[in-house]
Amino acid sequence: MLFDDNDALHVYTVVDGQLYAGVATASSGWTDWTLYCLHEGPFCGVDGRKHDRYRWEHERVLSIPLERPRENGTAFALQEYSIVGPNDPSAPSLSVSDESSSSVELSWTEARGAESYTLHRRPPDGDFEVVADEIAENSFYTQYTDAGVSSGSDYEYRLTAVNSVGKTDSTIVRVTTGGSSNATMD
């Protein structure tokens, strides 16, 4: 069921394998209906049934019957729409911008579809722990300085892009603090 740009109500149904349309106009108060048989015989195409629940549930394809006025009458057709929902964000690209004996500066490129980021650090012989949480996508920050490190220690960092669907981790970046550039990426 749908309303068109002229405020006419369109209702479609399949009865005994035939597609029917009913159209009522706003000027009639939607009480005077014109009925059309859009397709006689089994409602199928070369790729199978088009106007059914199976295609919607399994292929996320919505078929809407349409009227198209022409000089020699009205043509009827199915307009198909593929419904694509949101996906997990893409993986952010994390790198070490600078490091010293007391801090590590990290930067990243924005991940498509990310709403926020979470930065994790793994100390020597430890597990990943959250260093910065909920770094907002719209904050314009694409860098972070971790001042909670010890001189001469090895650390691993990973950045997680987050949205309402899921999350995606960056590659792991390794760094040894101490003033020389020892950063590597996995």
Short mmCIF file of C-alpha atoms in Angstrom, two decimals:
data_model
loop_
_atom_site.label_atom_id
_atom_site.label_comp_id
_atom_site.label_asym_id
_atom_site.label_seq_id
_atom_site.Cartn_x
_atom_site.Cartn_y
_atom_site.Cartn_z
CA MET A 1 0.00 0.00 0.00
CA LEU A 2 1.32 3.47 -0.86
CA PHE A 3 0.31 7.04 -1.65
CA ASP A 4 1.64 8.62 -4.82
CA ASP A 5 2.55 12.29 -5.45
CA ASN A 6 -1.09 13.07 -6.33
CA ASP A 7 -2.34 11.65 -3.00
CA ALA A 8 -3.89 8.60 -4.68
CA LEU A 9 -3.90 5.42 -2.63
CA HIS A 10 -2.49 2.29 -4.32
CA VAL A 11 -3.06 -1.20 -2.92
CA TYR A 12 -1.50 -4.31 -4.46
CA THR A 13 -2.22 -7.96 -3.85
CA VAL A 14 -1.63 -11.34 -5.43
CA VAL A 15 -4.68 -13.58 -5.74
CA ASP A 16 -4.37 -17.06 -7.25
CA GLY A 17 -1.04 -16.14 -8.83
CA GLN A 18 -2.34 -12.93 -10.42
CA LEU A 19 -1.23 -9.44 -9.41
CA TYR A 20 -4.03 -6.93 -8.82
CA ALA A 21 -3.92 -3.20 -8.10
CA GLY A 22 -6.59 -1.01 -6.59
CA VAL A 23 -6.39 2.78 -6.89
CA ALA A 24 -8.51 5.35 -5.05
CA THR A 25 -8.13 9.14 -5.29
CA ALA A 26 -8.19 11.71 -2.52
CA SER A 27 -10.95 13.63 -4.33
CA SER A 28 -13.27 10.64 -3.85
CA GLY A 29 -12.30 10.36 -0.20
CA TRP A 30 -10.58 7.13 -1.16
CA THR A 31 -13.97 5.43 -1.51
CA ASP A 32 -14.20 4.96 -5.31
CA TRP A 33 -11.78 2.26 -6.37
CA THR A 34 -10.50 1.36 -9.81
CA LEU A 35 -9.22 -2.21 -10.01
CA TYR A 36 -6.62 -3.53 -12.45
CA CYS A 37 -5.29 -6.98 -13.13
CA LEU A 38 -1.64 -6.20 -13.65
CA HIS A 39 -0.48 -9.65 -14.62
CA GLU A 40 -2.59 -12.60 -15.65
CA GLY A 41 -1.34 -16.08 -14.93
CA PRO A 42 1.43 -16.99 -12.54
CA PHE A 43 3.18 -13.86 -11.39
CA CYS A 44 6.71 -14.89 -12.34
CA GLY A 45 9.63 -13.55 -14.27
CA VAL A 46 12.75 -15.14 -15.67
CA ASP A 47 14.38 -14.97 -12.24
CA GLY A 48 11.41 -16.32 -10.29
CA ARG A 49 8.65 -14.75 -8.24
CA LYS A 50 9.12 -11.04 -7.73
CA HIS A 51 6.26 -9.93 -5.53
CA ASP A 52 6.63 -12.13 -2.51
CA ARG A 53 7.89 -12.31 1.03
CA TYR A 54 10.74 -14.72 0.19
CA ARG A 55 12.65 -12.15 -1.87
CA TRP A 56 12.27 -9.55 0.84
CA GLU A 57 13.39 -11.84 3.66
CA HIS A 58 16.27 -13.54 1.84
CA GLU A 59 17.51 -11.03 -0.72
CA ARG A 60 16.37 -7.72 0.85
CA VAL A 61 14.69 -6.80 -2.45
CA LEU A 62 11.41 -4.90 -2.30
CA SER A 63 9.25 -4.96 -5.44
CA ILE A 64 6.64 -2.22 -5.80
CA PRO A 65 4.16 -2.31 -8.69
CA LEU A 66 3.85 1.05 -10.45
CA GLU A 67 1.56 2.67 -13.01
CA ARG A 68 3.27 4.59 -15.79
CA PRO A 69 0.94 6.72 -17.96
CA ARG A 70 1.68 6.49 -21.69
CA GLU A 71 0.10 7.95 -24.81
CA ASN A 72 -1.60 4.67 -25.68
CA GLY A 73 -2.70 3.78 -22.13
CA THR A 74 -1.22 2.93 -18.80
CA ALA A 75 1.76 0.62 -18.46
CA PHE A 76 2.36 -1.35 -15.31
CA ALA A 77 5.76 -2.35 -14.05
CA LEU A 78 7.60 -3.51 -10.97
CA GLN A 79 10.19 -1.19 -9.51
CA GLU A 80 12.73 -3.13 -7.47
CA TYR A 81 14.65 -1.65 -4.58
CA SER A 82 17.58 -3.33 -2.86
CA ILE A 83 17.55 -2.44 0.78
CA VAL A 84 21.05 -2.10 2.19
CA GLY A 85 21.46 -1.56 5.89
CA PRO A 86 24.37 -0.12 7.76
CA ASN A 87 27.57 -2.13 8.08
CA ASP A 88 30.41 -2.38 10.54
CA PRO A 89 32.81 0.55 10.16
CA SER A 90 35.89 0.12 8.02
CA ALA A 91 39.22 -0.50 9.75
CA PRO A 92 41.01 2.67 10.83
CA SER A 93 44.67 3.12 9.91
CA LEU A 94 46.76 3.70 13.06
CA SER A 95 50.37 4.91 13.12
CA VAL A 96 52.94 6.26 15.57
CA SER A 97 53.61 9.96 14.91
CA ASP A 98 56.24 10.45 17.61
CA GLU A 99 57.56 8.77 20.72
CA SER A 100 59.89 9.59 23.57
CA SER A 101 60.89 7.98 26.85
CA SER A 102 57.69 9.22 28.51
CA SER A 103 55.02 9.39 25.79
CA VAL A 104 53.77 7.94 22.53
CA GLU A 105 51.91 10.09 20.00
CA LEU A 106 49.51 8.14 17.79
CA SER A 107 47.51 9.32 14.79
CA TRP A 108 44.96 7.70 12.51
CA THR A 109 42.92 8.17 9.40
CA GLU A 110 39.17 8.23 9.80
CA ALA A 111 37.30 5.00 9.23
CA ARG A 112 34.26 5.02 6.94
CA GLY A 113 31.09 4.53 8.99
CA ALA A 114 32.73 5.12 12.39
CA GLU A 115 30.77 6.99 15.05
CA SER A 116 33.53 6.85 17.67
CA TYR A 117 36.92 5.26 18.39
CA THR A 118 38.45 3.40 21.32
CA LEU A 119 42.24 3.29 21.73
CA HIS A 120 43.77 0.22 23.40
CA ARG A 121 47.33 -0.32 24.69
CA ARG A 122 49.02 -3.60 25.61
CA PRO A 123 51.99 -3.30 27.96
CA PRO A 124 54.79 -5.89 28.03
CA ASP A 125 53.38 -9.27 29.13
CA GLY A 126 49.90 -7.81 29.58
CA ASP A 127 46.49 -7.65 27.98
CA PHE A 128 45.02 -4.85 25.90
CA GLU A 129 43.50 -2.14 28.08
CA VAL A 130 41.48 0.93 27.14
CA VAL A 131 43.58 4.10 27.04
CA ALA A 132 40.96 6.43 25.52
CA ASP A 133 37.28 5.61 25.10
CA GLU A 134 34.53 7.11 22.96
CA ILE A 135 36.69 9.45 20.94
CA ALA A 136 33.87 10.99 18.90
CA GLU A 137 34.04 10.94 15.12
CA ASN A 138 32.86 14.54 14.99
CA SER A 139 35.49 15.74 17.48
CA PHE A 140 38.01 16.35 14.67
CA TYR A 141 40.69 14.62 16.76
CA THR A 142 42.68 12.05 14.84
CA GLN A 143 45.59 11.85 17.23
CA TYR A 144 46.24 10.96 20.83
CA THR A 145 49.27 11.29 23.11
CA ASP A 146 49.69 8.47 25.60
CA ALA A 147 51.71 9.83 28.54
CA GLY A 148 51.23 6.74 30.68
CA VAL A 149 54.23 4.80 29.37
CA SER A 150 57.60 3.85 30.87
CA SER A 151 60.98 4.47 29.27
CA GLY A 152 62.54 1.56 27.41
CA SER A 153 59.32 -0.50 27.32
CA ASP A 154 57.57 -2.22 24.44
CA TYR A 155 53.91 -1.41 23.81
CA GLU A 156 51.31 -2.43 21.28
CA TYR A 157 48.39 -0.22 20.28
CA ARG A 158 45.21 -0.86 18.40
CA LEU A 159 42.37 1.52 17.53
CA THR A 160 38.79 0.27 17.32
CA ALA A 161 36.25 2.04 15.10
CA VAL A 162 32.73 1.74 16.55
CA ASN A 163 29.20 2.34 15.24
CA SER A 164 25.69 1.12 16.09
CA VAL A 165 26.19 -2.08 14.07
CA GLY A 166 29.57 -3.22 15.36
CA LYS A 167 33.25 -2.47 15.63
CA THR A 168 36.41 -3.04 13.61
CA ASP A 169 40.00 -3.07 14.86
CA SER A 170 42.97 -1.45 13.17
CA THR A 171 46.22 -3.29 12.64
CA ILE A 172 48.43 -3.50 15.72
CA VAL A 173 51.20 -0.90 16.01
CA ARG A 174 54.28 -1.73 18.12
CA VAL A 175 56.57 0.84 19.68
CA THR A 176 59.53 0.83 22.07
CA THR A 177 59.76 4.00 24.15
CA GLY A 178 63.11 5.70 24.60
CA GLY A 179 63.60 8.48 22.08
CA SER A 180 64.49 6.59 18.91
CA SER A 181 61.99 5.70 16.24
CA ASN A 182 61.31 2.00 16.75
CA ALA A 183 57.68 1.84 15.62
CA THR A 184 56.51 -1.13 13.56
CA MET A 185 53.11 -2.19 12.28
CA ASP A 186 51.52 -5.63 12.04
#
